[in-house]
Amino acid sequence: MTIDFAVPLAPEIARNVTAALEEDLGVGDLTASLIDANRRSRATVISREPGVLCGCDWFDECVRRLDPQARIIWQAADGERIAANQTLCDIEANARALLSAERSALNFLQLLSAVASKARRYADAIDGTRAQVVDTRKTLPGLRIAQKYAVRCGGGGNHRLALWDAILIKENHIHAAGGIAPALAAARRIAEQAGERCRFIQIEVESLDELDTALAAGATMILLDNFSLDTMREAVRRNAGRAVLEASGNVSLETIRAIAEIGVDRISIGALSKDVKALDLSMRFVD
């Protein structure tokens, strides 16, 4: 499965794996030294619960950094739904290398699969509406790109990747800039200077009056912060398709369908990447 993503992943994977292996191995794996240095072994990775697979390339990089000749054959791909007790891949590698890489490789696979699985649950919950689930910048430090890729694998979309690729004007920015209209005017100047690097300008509003002010100032993308369903419904009516509307705040699996059916374009959810429980996966040696 091909997952559309905004930035090259290879440099991020290399950086993530370097940090993970340095953190875990340090000057050497003492326990793996129990094993004959020349022994080669086979192993499988198995899912213990259903979900969406993500992180295969991170897993591969961990293993092949320690054994470039390792053979890894995947039975599923990033973005695919997986079942409990499903064999995900077969591995043949140097036993010491595989044991040393195991924890880091599984950490990536379990975390990213958890993010993808959560994104899939939210995306499925609003299937058939116009709305799209998107992530936020509430990611684990150092794993921003990996987690945003995982959201894509789960059927969600990405908000801005970071502070450098889009403008999101929030309450404190508005206050410091002297109001909604001055903030938007300044943002347009900055976006013009940034050129293609700035993908969009979005402004956050906390009331219908602020929405009206933003629309009058020419806003084309507006974030509705913690609006009630009734207020959000009125916001959609007043907007009348002029700006892209995004709902944010207190979104759960129980509430997201009702929000989507109001007619907003996007629903951002920090929990996609912030509040995740690792998917239960395990590696077992078979010889």
PDB file of C-alpha atoms in Angstrom:
ATOM      1  CA  MET A   1       0.000   0.000   0.000  1.00  0.00           C
ATOM      2  CA  THR A   2       1.358   3.422  -0.961  1.00  0.00           C
ATOM      3  CA  ILE A   3       0.856   6.113   1.686  1.00  0.00           C
ATOM      4  CA  ASP A   4       0.938   9.703   0.445  1.00  0.00           C
ATOM      5  CA  PHE A   5       3.160  11.798   2.708  1.00  0.00           C
ATOM      6  CA  ALA A   6       4.588  15.303   2.523  1.00  0.00           C
ATOM      7  CA  VAL A   7       8.273  14.764   3.325  1.00  0.00           C
ATOM      8  CA  PRO A   8      10.915  12.098   2.532  1.00  0.00           C
ATOM      9  CA  LEU A   9      10.828   9.438   5.216  1.00  0.00           C
ATOM     10  CA  ALA A  10      14.261   7.880   4.774  1.00  0.00           C
ATOM     11  CA  PRO A  11      16.204  10.616   6.623  1.00  0.00           C
ATOM     12  CA  GLU A  12      13.689  10.569   9.476  1.00  0.00           C
ATOM     13  CA  ILE A  13      13.824   6.791   9.775  1.00  0.00           C
ATOM     14  CA  ALA A  14      17.627   6.876   9.856  1.00  0.00           C
ATOM     15  CA  ARG A  15      17.615   9.604  12.524  1.00  0.00           C
ATOM     16  CA  ASN A  16      14.994   7.862  14.668  1.00  0.00           C
ATOM     17  CA  VAL A  17      16.738   4.501  14.500  1.00  0.00           C
ATOM     18  CA  THR A  18      20.171   5.965  15.252  1.00  0.00           C
ATOM     19  CA  ALA A  19      18.807   7.591  18.404  1.00  0.00           C
ATOM     20  CA  ALA A  20      16.931   4.467  19.485  1.00  0.00           C
ATOM     21  CA  LEU A  21      19.860   2.084  19.040  1.00  0.00           C
ATOM     22  CA  GLU A  22      22.336   4.428  20.694  1.00  0.00           C
ATOM     23  CA  GLU A  23      19.967   4.794  23.630  1.00  0.00           C
ATOM     24  CA  ASP A  24      19.424   1.040  24.023  1.00  0.00           C
ATOM     25  CA  LEU A  25      22.784  -0.476  23.066  1.00  0.00           C
ATOM     26  CA  GLY A  26      25.239   2.061  24.414  1.00  0.00           C
ATOM     27  CA  VAL A  27      28.679   0.428  24.278  1.00  0.00           C
ATOM     28  CA  GLY A  28      27.249  -3.061  23.708  1.00  0.00           C
ATOM     29  CA  ASP A  29      24.519  -5.581  24.525  1.00  0.00           C
ATOM     30  CA  LEU A  30      25.828  -7.624  27.454  1.00  0.00           C
ATOM     31  CA  THR A  31      23.046 -10.204  27.422  1.00  0.00           C
ATOM     32  CA  ALA A  32      23.274 -10.941  23.698  1.00  0.00           C
ATOM     33  CA  SER A  33      26.906 -11.894  24.256  1.00  0.00           C
ATOM     34  CA  LEU A  34      25.591 -15.155  25.710  1.00  0.00           C
ATOM     35  CA  ILE A  35      24.845 -16.256  22.138  1.00  0.00           C
ATOM     36  CA  ASP A  36      27.388 -17.666  19.665  1.00  0.00           C
ATOM     37  CA  ALA A  37      28.492 -14.712  17.507  1.00  0.00           C
ATOM     38  CA  ASN A  38      28.067 -16.763  14.317  1.00  0.00           C
ATOM     39  CA  ARG A  39      24.657 -18.232  15.023  1.00  0.00           C
ATOM     40  CA  ARG A  40      21.834 -17.352  12.650  1.00  0.00           C
ATOM     41  CA  SER A  41      18.213 -17.672  13.726  1.00  0.00           C
ATOM     42  CA  ARG A  42      14.704 -17.347  12.384  1.00  0.00           C
ATOM     43  CA  ALA A  43      11.912 -15.449  14.092  1.00  0.00           C
ATOM     44  CA  THR A  44       8.422 -14.157  13.460  1.00  0.00           C
ATOM     45  CA  VAL A  45       6.516 -11.084  14.607  1.00  0.00           C
ATOM     46  CA  ILE A  46       2.925 -11.794  15.604  1.00  0.00           C
ATOM     47  CA  SER A  47       0.039  -9.471  16.433  1.00  0.00           C
ATOM     48  CA  ARG A  48      -1.784 -10.152  19.699  1.00  0.00           C
ATOM     49  CA  GLU A  49      -4.706  -7.850  18.923  1.00  0.00           C
ATOM     50  CA  PRO A  50      -6.365  -6.359  15.832  1.00  0.00           C
ATOM     51  CA  GLY A  51      -5.327  -2.988  14.479  1.00  0.00           C
ATOM     52  CA  VAL A  52      -3.601  -1.240  11.591  1.00  0.00           C
ATOM     53  CA  LEU A  53       0.032  -2.029  10.842  1.00  0.00           C
ATOM     54  CA  CYS A  54       2.554   0.811  10.653  1.00  0.00           C
ATOM     55  CA  GLY A  55       6.323   1.141  11.043  1.00  0.00           C
ATOM     56  CA  CYS A  56       7.710  -1.662   8.876  1.00  0.00           C
ATOM     57  CA  ASP A  57      10.556   0.485   7.542  1.00  0.00           C
ATOM     58  CA  TRP A  58      11.578   1.543  11.053  1.00  0.00           C
ATOM     59  CA  PHE A  59      11.586  -2.107  12.116  1.00  0.00           C
ATOM     60  CA  ASP A  60      13.668  -3.139   9.094  1.00  0.00           C
ATOM     61  CA  GLU A  61      16.185  -0.357   9.677  1.00  0.00           C
ATOM     62  CA  CYS A  62      16.719  -1.402  13.297  1.00  0.00           C
ATOM     63  CA  VAL A  63      17.467  -5.001  12.336  1.00  0.00           C
ATOM     64  CA  ARG A  64      19.583  -4.242   9.269  1.00  0.00           C
ATOM     65  CA  ARG A  65      21.717  -1.689  11.080  1.00  0.00           C
ATOM     66  CA  LEU A  66      22.989  -4.581  13.188  1.00  0.00           C
ATOM     67  CA  ASP A  67      22.861  -7.245  10.469  1.00  0.00           C
ATOM     68  CA  PRO A  68      22.914  -5.858   6.916  1.00  0.00           C
ATOM     69  CA  GLN A  69      22.354  -9.382   5.571  1.00  0.00           C
ATOM     70  CA  ALA A  70      19.142  -9.938   7.525  1.00  0.00           C
ATOM     71  CA  ARG A  71      16.162 -11.185   5.498  1.00  0.00           C
ATOM     72  CA  ILE A  72      12.747  -9.793   6.513  1.00  0.00           C
ATOM     73  CA  ILE A  73       9.645 -10.885   4.634  1.00  0.00           C
ATOM     74  CA  TRP A  74       6.475  -9.000   5.506  1.00  0.00           C
ATOM     75  CA  GLN A  75       3.069 -10.663   5.291  1.00  0.00           C
ATOM     76  CA  ALA A  76       1.293  -7.298   5.714  1.00  0.00           C
ATOM     77  CA  ALA A  77       2.096  -3.700   4.803  1.00  0.00           C
ATOM     78  CA  ASP A  78       1.789  -0.285   6.420  1.00  0.00           C
ATOM     79  CA  GLY A  79      -1.830   0.851   6.381  1.00  0.00           C
ATOM     80  CA  GLU A  80      -3.331  -2.650   6.281  1.00  0.00           C
ATOM     81  CA  ARG A  81      -5.735  -3.895   8.914  1.00  0.00           C
ATOM     82  CA  ILE A  82      -4.335  -6.824  10.877  1.00  0.00           C
ATOM     83  CA  ALA A  83      -6.038  -9.468  13.001  1.00  0.00           C
ATOM     84  CA  ALA A  84      -5.160 -10.955  16.365  1.00  0.00           C
ATOM     85  CA  ASN A  85      -2.631 -13.813  16.133  1.00  0.00           C
ATOM     86  CA  GLN A  86      -1.642 -12.852  12.594  1.00  0.00           C
ATOM     87  CA  THR A  87       1.952 -13.444  11.487  1.00  0.00           C
ATOM     88  CA  LEU A  88       3.246 -10.066  10.329  1.00  0.00           C
ATOM     89  CA  CYS A  89       6.734 -10.959   9.153  1.00  0.00           C
ATOM     90  CA  ASP A  90       9.360 -13.701   8.998  1.00  0.00           C
ATOM     91  CA  ILE A  91      12.981 -12.884   9.827  1.00  0.00           C
ATOM     92  CA  GLU A  92      16.281 -14.670   9.266  1.00  0.00           C
ATOM     93  CA  ALA A  93      19.288 -12.912  10.816  1.00  0.00           C
ATOM     94  CA  ASN A  94      22.313 -13.144  13.033  1.00  0.00           C
ATOM     95  CA  ALA A  95      20.927 -14.160  16.425  1.00  0.00           C
ATOM     96  CA  ARG A  96      22.916 -11.611  18.430  1.00  0.00           C
ATOM     97  CA  ALA A  97      21.960  -8.802  16.098  1.00  0.00           C
ATOM     98  CA  LEU A  98      18.301  -9.752  16.157  1.00  0.00           C
ATOM     99  CA  LEU A  99      18.196  -9.918  19.945  1.00  0.00           C
ATOM    100  CA  SER A 100      19.912  -6.544  20.230  1.00  0.00           C
ATOM    101  CA  ALA A 101      17.580  -4.900  17.701  1.00  0.00           C
ATOM    102  CA  GLU A 102      14.385  -6.546  18.987  1.00  0.00           C
ATOM    103  CA  ARG A 103      13.257  -3.978  21.560  1.00  0.00           C
ATOM    104  CA  SER A 104      13.908  -0.884  19.478  1.00  0.00           C
ATOM    105  CA  ALA A 105      12.356  -2.458  16.383  1.00  0.00           C
ATOM    106  CA  LEU A 106       9.231  -3.509  18.259  1.00  0.00           C
ATOM    107  CA  ASN A 107       8.974  -0.152  20.040  1.00  0.00           C
ATOM    108  CA  PHE A 108       8.658   1.605  16.696  1.00  0.00           C
ATOM    109  CA  LEU A 109       6.261  -0.981  15.283  1.00  0.00           C
ATOM    110  CA  GLN A 110       4.013  -1.038  18.361  1.00  0.00           C
ATOM    111  CA  LEU A 111       3.861   2.743  18.776  1.00  0.00           C
ATOM    112  CA  LEU A 112       3.263   3.589  15.125  1.00  0.00           C
ATOM    113  CA  SER A 113       0.723   0.789  14.713  1.00  0.00           C
ATOM    114  CA  ALA A 114      -1.093   2.139  17.779  1.00  0.00           C
ATOM    115  CA  VAL A 115      -1.292   5.620  16.234  1.00  0.00           C
ATOM    116  CA  ALA A 116      -2.453   4.218  12.896  1.00  0.00           C
ATOM    117  CA  SER A 117      -5.043   2.033  14.615  1.00  0.00           C
ATOM    118  CA  LYS A 118      -6.440   4.955  16.594  1.00  0.00           C
ATOM    119  CA  ALA A 119      -6.598   7.161  13.511  1.00  0.00           C
ATOM    120  CA  ARG A 120      -8.452   4.385  11.697  1.00  0.00           C
ATOM    121  CA  ARG A 121     -11.072   4.136  14.441  1.00  0.00           C
ATOM    122  CA  TYR A 122     -11.748   7.877  14.256  1.00  0.00           C
ATOM    123  CA  ALA A 123     -11.760   7.932  10.452  1.00  0.00           C
ATOM    124  CA  ASP A 124     -14.192   4.999  10.354  1.00  0.00           C
ATOM    125  CA  ALA A 125     -16.463   6.793  12.836  1.00  0.00           C
ATOM    126  CA  ILE A 126     -17.088   9.655  10.384  1.00  0.00           C
ATOM    127  CA  ASP A 127     -17.140   7.630   7.186  1.00  0.00           C
ATOM    128  CA  GLY A 128     -19.636   9.056   4.715  1.00  0.00           C
ATOM    129  CA  THR A 129     -19.413  12.654   5.968  1.00  0.00           C
ATOM    130  CA  ARG A 130     -17.414  15.462   4.382  1.00  0.00           C
ATOM    131  CA  ALA A 131     -15.130  15.801   7.397  1.00  0.00           C
ATOM    132  CA  GLN A 132     -11.555  14.584   7.662  1.00  0.00           C
ATOM    133  CA  VAL A 133      -9.768  13.590  10.858  1.00  0.00           C
ATOM    134  CA  VAL A 134      -6.459  15.430  11.261  1.00  0.00           C
ATOM    135  CA  ASP A 135      -3.672  15.344  13.828  1.00  0.00           C
ATOM    136  CA  THR A 136      -1.938  18.101  15.810  1.00  0.00           C
ATOM    137  CA  ARG A 137       1.585  18.919  17.039  1.00  0.00           C
ATOM    138  CA  LYS A 138       0.963  16.965  20.273  1.00  0.00           C
ATOM    139  CA  THR A 139       3.516  14.311  19.366  1.00  0.00           C
ATOM    140  CA  LEU A 140       6.339  12.534  21.178  1.00  0.00           C
ATOM    141  CA  PRO A 141       9.526  14.634  20.973  1.00  0.00           C
ATOM    142  CA  GLY A 142      11.730  13.423  18.146  1.00  0.00           C
ATOM    143  CA  LEU A 143       8.992  11.283  16.572  1.00  0.00           C
ATOM    144  CA  ARG A 144       6.821  14.002  14.987  1.00  0.00           C
ATOM    145  CA  ILE A 145       7.214  12.849  11.374  1.00  0.00           C
ATOM    146  CA  ALA A 146       6.891   9.164  12.268  1.00  0.00           C
ATOM    147  CA  GLN A 147       3.640   9.710  14.158  1.00  0.00           C
ATOM    148  CA  LYS A 148       2.168  11.937  11.466  1.00  0.00           C
ATOM    149  CA  TYR A 149       3.019   9.277   8.893  1.00  0.00           C
ATOM    150  CA  ALA A 150       1.203   6.763  11.102  1.00  0.00           C
ATOM    151  CA  VAL A 151      -1.906   8.974  11.140  1.00  0.00           C
ATOM    152  CA  ARG A 152      -1.851   8.842   7.337  1.00  0.00           C
ATOM    153  CA  CYS A 153      -1.582   5.061   7.457  1.00  0.00           C
ATOM    154  CA  GLY A 154      -4.731   5.014   9.585  1.00  0.00           C
ATOM    155  CA  GLY A 155      -6.740   7.063   7.112  1.00  0.00           C
ATOM    156  CA  GLY A 156      -6.341  10.448   8.788  1.00  0.00           C
ATOM    157  CA  GLY A 157      -4.767  13.647   7.512  1.00  0.00           C
ATOM    158  CA  ASN A 158      -2.008  15.889   8.747  1.00  0.00           C
ATOM    159  CA  HIS A 159      -2.387  19.390  10.075  1.00  0.00           C
ATOM    160  CA  ARG A 160       0.816  21.426   9.789  1.00  0.00           C
ATOM    161  CA  LEU A 161       3.924  19.301  10.236  1.00  0.00           C
ATOM    162  CA  ALA A 162       5.620  21.882  12.420  1.00  0.00           C
ATOM    163  CA  LEU A 163       5.962  25.599  13.020  1.00  0.00           C
ATOM    164  CA  TRP A 164       7.845  26.109   9.765  1.00  0.00           C
ATOM    165  CA  ASP A 165       5.313  24.936   7.155  1.00  0.00           C
ATOM    166  CA  ALA A 166       2.066  26.796   7.981  1.00  0.00           C
ATOM    167  CA  ILE A 167       0.632  29.609  10.094  1.00  0.00           C
ATOM    168  CA  LEU A 168      -1.871  28.926  12.877  1.00  0.00           C
ATOM    169  CA  ILE A 169      -2.898  32.131  14.637  1.00  0.00           C
ATOM    170  CA  LYS A 170      -4.091  31.321  18.143  1.00  0.00           C
ATOM    171  CA  GLU A 171      -5.485  33.389  21.025  1.00  0.00           C
ATOM    172  CA  ASN A 172      -2.128  34.657  22.268  1.00  0.00           C
ATOM    173  CA  HIS A 173      -0.974  35.545  18.748  1.00  0.00           C
ATOM    174  CA  ILE A 174      -4.185  37.534  18.205  1.00  0.00           C
ATOM    175  CA  HIS A 175      -3.719  39.371  21.496  1.00  0.00           C
ATOM    176  CA  ALA A 176      -0.067  40.196  20.783  1.00  0.00           C
ATOM    177  CA  ALA A 177      -0.794  41.296  17.210  1.00  0.00           C
ATOM    178  CA  GLY A 178      -3.591  43.672  18.268  1.00  0.00           C
ATOM    179  CA  GLY A 179      -6.627  41.750  17.042  1.00  0.00           C
ATOM    180  CA  ILE A 180      -7.896  39.318  14.432  1.00  0.00           C
ATOM    181  CA  ALA A 181      -7.658  41.632  11.411  1.00  0.00           C
ATOM    182  CA  PRO A 182      -4.098  42.848  12.145  1.00  0.00           C
ATOM    183  CA  ALA A 183      -2.986  39.280  12.858  1.00  0.00           C
ATOM    184  CA  LEU A 184      -4.350  38.044   9.531  1.00  0.00           C
ATOM    185  CA  ALA A 185      -2.778  40.955   7.667  1.00  0.00           C
ATOM    186  CA  ALA A 186       0.618  40.225   9.220  1.00  0.00           C
ATOM    187  CA  ALA A 187       0.233  36.533   8.467  1.00  0.00           C
ATOM    188  CA  ARG A 188      -0.385  37.237   4.787  1.00  0.00           C
ATOM    189  CA  ARG A 189       2.820  39.276   4.578  1.00  0.00           C
ATOM    190  CA  ILE A 190       4.797  36.522   6.280  1.00  0.00           C
ATOM    191  CA  ALA A 191       3.264  33.850   4.059  1.00  0.00           C
ATOM    192  CA  GLU A 192       4.163  35.808   0.943  1.00  0.00           C
ATOM    193  CA  GLN A 193       7.766  36.052   2.104  1.00  0.00           C
ATOM    194  CA  ALA A 194       7.864  32.341   2.917  1.00  0.00           C
ATOM    195  CA  GLY A 195       6.528  31.374  -0.514  1.00  0.00           C
ATOM    196  CA  GLU A 196       5.600  27.736  -1.070  1.00  0.00           C
ATOM    197  CA  ARG A 197       6.951  26.766   2.348  1.00  0.00           C
ATOM    198  CA  CYS A 198       3.813  28.209   3.965  1.00  0.00           C
ATOM    199  CA  ARG A 199       1.017  25.804   3.057  1.00  0.00           C
ATOM    200  CA  PHE A 200      -1.858  27.708   4.684  1.00  0.00           C
ATOM    201  CA  ILE A 201      -2.942  30.418   7.108  1.00  0.00           C
ATOM    202  CA  GLN A 202      -5.451  29.381   9.771  1.00  0.00           C
ATOM    203  CA  ILE A 203      -6.912  31.425  12.598  1.00  0.00           C
ATOM    204  CA  GLU A 204      -8.502  30.154  15.803  1.00  0.00           C
ATOM    205  CA  VAL A 205     -11.767  31.683  17.030  1.00  0.00           C
ATOM    206  CA  GLU A 206     -13.557  31.143  20.339  1.00  0.00           C
ATOM    207  CA  SER A 207     -16.960  32.698  19.616  1.00  0.00           C
ATOM    208  CA  LEU A 208     -19.374  33.499  16.821  1.00  0.00           C
ATOM    209  CA  ASP A 209     -18.424  37.181  17.036  1.00  0.00           C
ATOM    210  CA  GLU A 210     -14.787  36.263  16.459  1.00  0.00           C
ATOM    211  CA  LEU A 211     -15.863  34.047  13.555  1.00  0.00           C
ATOM    212  CA  ASP A 212     -17.679  36.989  11.965  1.00  0.00           C
ATOM    213  CA  THR A 213     -14.628  39.196  12.433  1.00  0.00           C
ATOM    214  CA  ALA A 214     -12.317  36.595  10.892  1.00  0.00           C
ATOM    215  CA  LEU A 215     -14.591  36.117   7.887  1.00  0.00           C
ATOM    216  CA  ALA A 216     -14.858  39.885   7.387  1.00  0.00           C
ATOM    217  CA  ALA A 217     -11.050  40.056   7.447  1.00  0.00           C
ATOM    218  CA  GLY A 218     -10.860  37.459   4.663  1.00  0.00           C
ATOM    219  CA  ALA A 219      -9.904  34.337   6.613  1.00  0.00           C
ATOM    220  CA  THR A 220      -9.919  31.237   4.413  1.00  0.00           C
ATOM    221  CA  MET A 221      -9.281  28.629   7.122  1.00  0.00           C
ATOM    222  CA  ILE A 222     -10.780  28.885  10.601  1.00  0.00           C
ATOM    223  CA  LEU A 223     -10.420  26.696  13.691  1.00  0.00           C
ATOM    224  CA  LEU A 224     -13.507  26.557  15.922  1.00  0.00           C
ATOM    225  CA  ASP A 225     -12.080  26.115  19.402  1.00  0.00           C
ATOM    226  CA  ASN A 226     -14.300  24.209  21.854  1.00  0.00           C
ATOM    227  CA  PHE A 227     -17.594  25.213  20.235  1.00  0.00           C
ATOM    228  CA  SER A 228     -20.740  23.462  21.437  1.00  0.00           C
ATOM    229  CA  LEU A 229     -22.649  21.512  18.796  1.00  0.00           C
ATOM    230  CA  ASP A 230     -25.326  24.214  18.548  1.00  0.00           C
ATOM    231  CA  THR A 231     -22.763  27.004  18.255  1.00  0.00           C
ATOM    232  CA  MET A 232     -20.816  24.999  15.712  1.00  0.00           C
ATOM    233  CA  ARG A 233     -23.982  24.489  13.692  1.00  0.00           C
ATOM    234  CA  GLU A 234     -24.532  28.255  13.626  1.00  0.00           C
ATOM    235  CA  ALA A 235     -20.883  28.763  12.656  1.00  0.00           C
ATOM    236  CA  VAL A 236     -21.328  26.471   9.647  1.00  0.00           C
ATOM    237  CA  ARG A 237     -24.448  28.425   8.656  1.00  0.00           C
ATOM    238  CA  ARG A 238     -22.727  31.802   8.932  1.00  0.00           C
ATOM    239  CA  ASN A 239     -19.639  30.605   7.130  1.00  0.00           C
ATOM    240  CA  ALA A 240     -21.710  29.400   4.158  1.00  0.00           C
ATOM    241  CA  GLY A 241     -18.729  27.692   2.571  1.00  0.00           C
ATOM    242  CA  ARG A 242     -16.467  30.749   2.553  1.00  0.00           C
ATOM    243  CA  ALA A 243     -13.677  29.285   4.697  1.00  0.00           C
ATOM    244  CA  VAL A 244     -12.478  25.797   5.563  1.00  0.00           C
ATOM    245  CA  LEU A 245     -13.824  25.077   9.051  1.00  0.00           C
ATOM    246  CA  GLU A 246     -12.012  22.880  11.531  1.00  0.00           C
ATOM    247  CA  ALA A 247     -13.495  21.718  14.831  1.00  0.00           C
ATOM    248  CA  SER A 248     -11.148  21.202  17.764  1.00  0.00           C
ATOM    249  CA  GLY A 249     -11.422  20.456  21.471  1.00  0.00           C
ATOM    250  CA  ASN A 250     -13.073  17.696  23.508  1.00  0.00           C
ATOM    251  CA  VAL A 251     -13.432  15.346  20.547  1.00  0.00           C
ATOM    252  CA  SER A 252     -13.951  11.661  21.352  1.00  0.00           C
ATOM    253  CA  LEU A 253     -15.131   8.563  19.529  1.00  0.00           C
ATOM    254  CA  GLU A 254     -18.508   9.152  21.150  1.00  0.00           C
ATOM    255  CA  THR A 255     -18.852  12.742  19.900  1.00  0.00           C
ATOM    256  CA  ILE A 256     -17.012  12.845  16.593  1.00  0.00           C
ATOM    257  CA  ARG A 257     -19.880  11.604  14.414  1.00  0.00           C
ATOM    258  CA  ALA A 258     -22.217  14.322  15.644  1.00  0.00           C
ATOM    259  CA  ILE A 259     -19.541  16.941  15.005  1.00  0.00           C
ATOM    260  CA  ALA A 260     -18.873  15.667  11.492  1.00  0.00           C
ATOM    261  CA  GLU A 261     -22.557  15.625  10.588  1.00  0.00           C
ATOM    262  CA  ILE A 262     -22.811  19.365  11.318  1.00  0.00           C
ATOM    263  CA  GLY A 263     -20.798  19.996   8.160  1.00  0.00           C
ATOM    264  CA  VAL A 264     -17.295  21.040   9.264  1.00  0.00           C
ATOM    265  CA  ASP A 265     -14.441  20.188   6.917  1.00  0.00           C
ATOM    266  CA  ARG A 266     -11.845  18.965   9.402  1.00  0.00           C
ATOM    267  CA  ILE A 267     -11.747  17.674  12.963  1.00  0.00           C
ATOM    268  CA  SER A 268      -8.390  17.863  14.761  1.00  0.00           C
ATOM    269  CA  ILE A 269      -7.621  15.418  17.552  1.00  0.00           C
ATOM    270  CA  GLY A 270      -4.493  15.661  19.697  1.00  0.00           C
ATOM    271  CA  ALA A 271      -5.151  12.234  21.191  1.00  0.00           C
ATOM    272  CA  LEU A 272      -4.258  10.541  17.893  1.00  0.00           C
ATOM    273  CA  SER A 273      -0.585  10.965  18.721  1.00  0.00           C
ATOM    274  CA  LYS A 274      -0.575  12.020  22.380  1.00  0.00           C
ATOM    275  CA  ASP A 275      -2.717   9.416  24.155  1.00  0.00           C
ATOM    276  CA  VAL A 276      -1.832   6.075  22.602  1.00  0.00           C
ATOM    277  CA  LYS A 277      -1.481   2.567  23.985  1.00  0.00           C
ATOM    278  CA  ALA A 278       1.066   0.438  22.165  1.00  0.00           C
ATOM    279  CA  LEU A 279      -0.422  -2.250  19.948  1.00  0.00           C
ATOM    280  CA  ASP A 280       0.379  -5.665  21.403  1.00  0.00           C
ATOM    281  CA  LEU A 281       2.929  -7.297  19.085  1.00  0.00           C
ATOM    282  CA  SER A 282       5.606  -9.844  19.895  1.00  0.00           C
ATOM    283  CA  MET A 283       8.666 -11.462  18.343  1.00  0.00           C
ATOM    284  CA  ARG A 284       9.253 -15.176  18.769  1.00  0.00           C
ATOM    285  CA  PHE A 285      12.350 -17.148  17.756  1.00  0.00           C
ATOM    286  CA  VAL A 286      11.432 -20.295  15.840  1.00  0.00           C
ATOM    287  CA  ASP A 287      14.939 -21.815  15.704  1.00  0.00           C
TER     288      ASP A 287
END
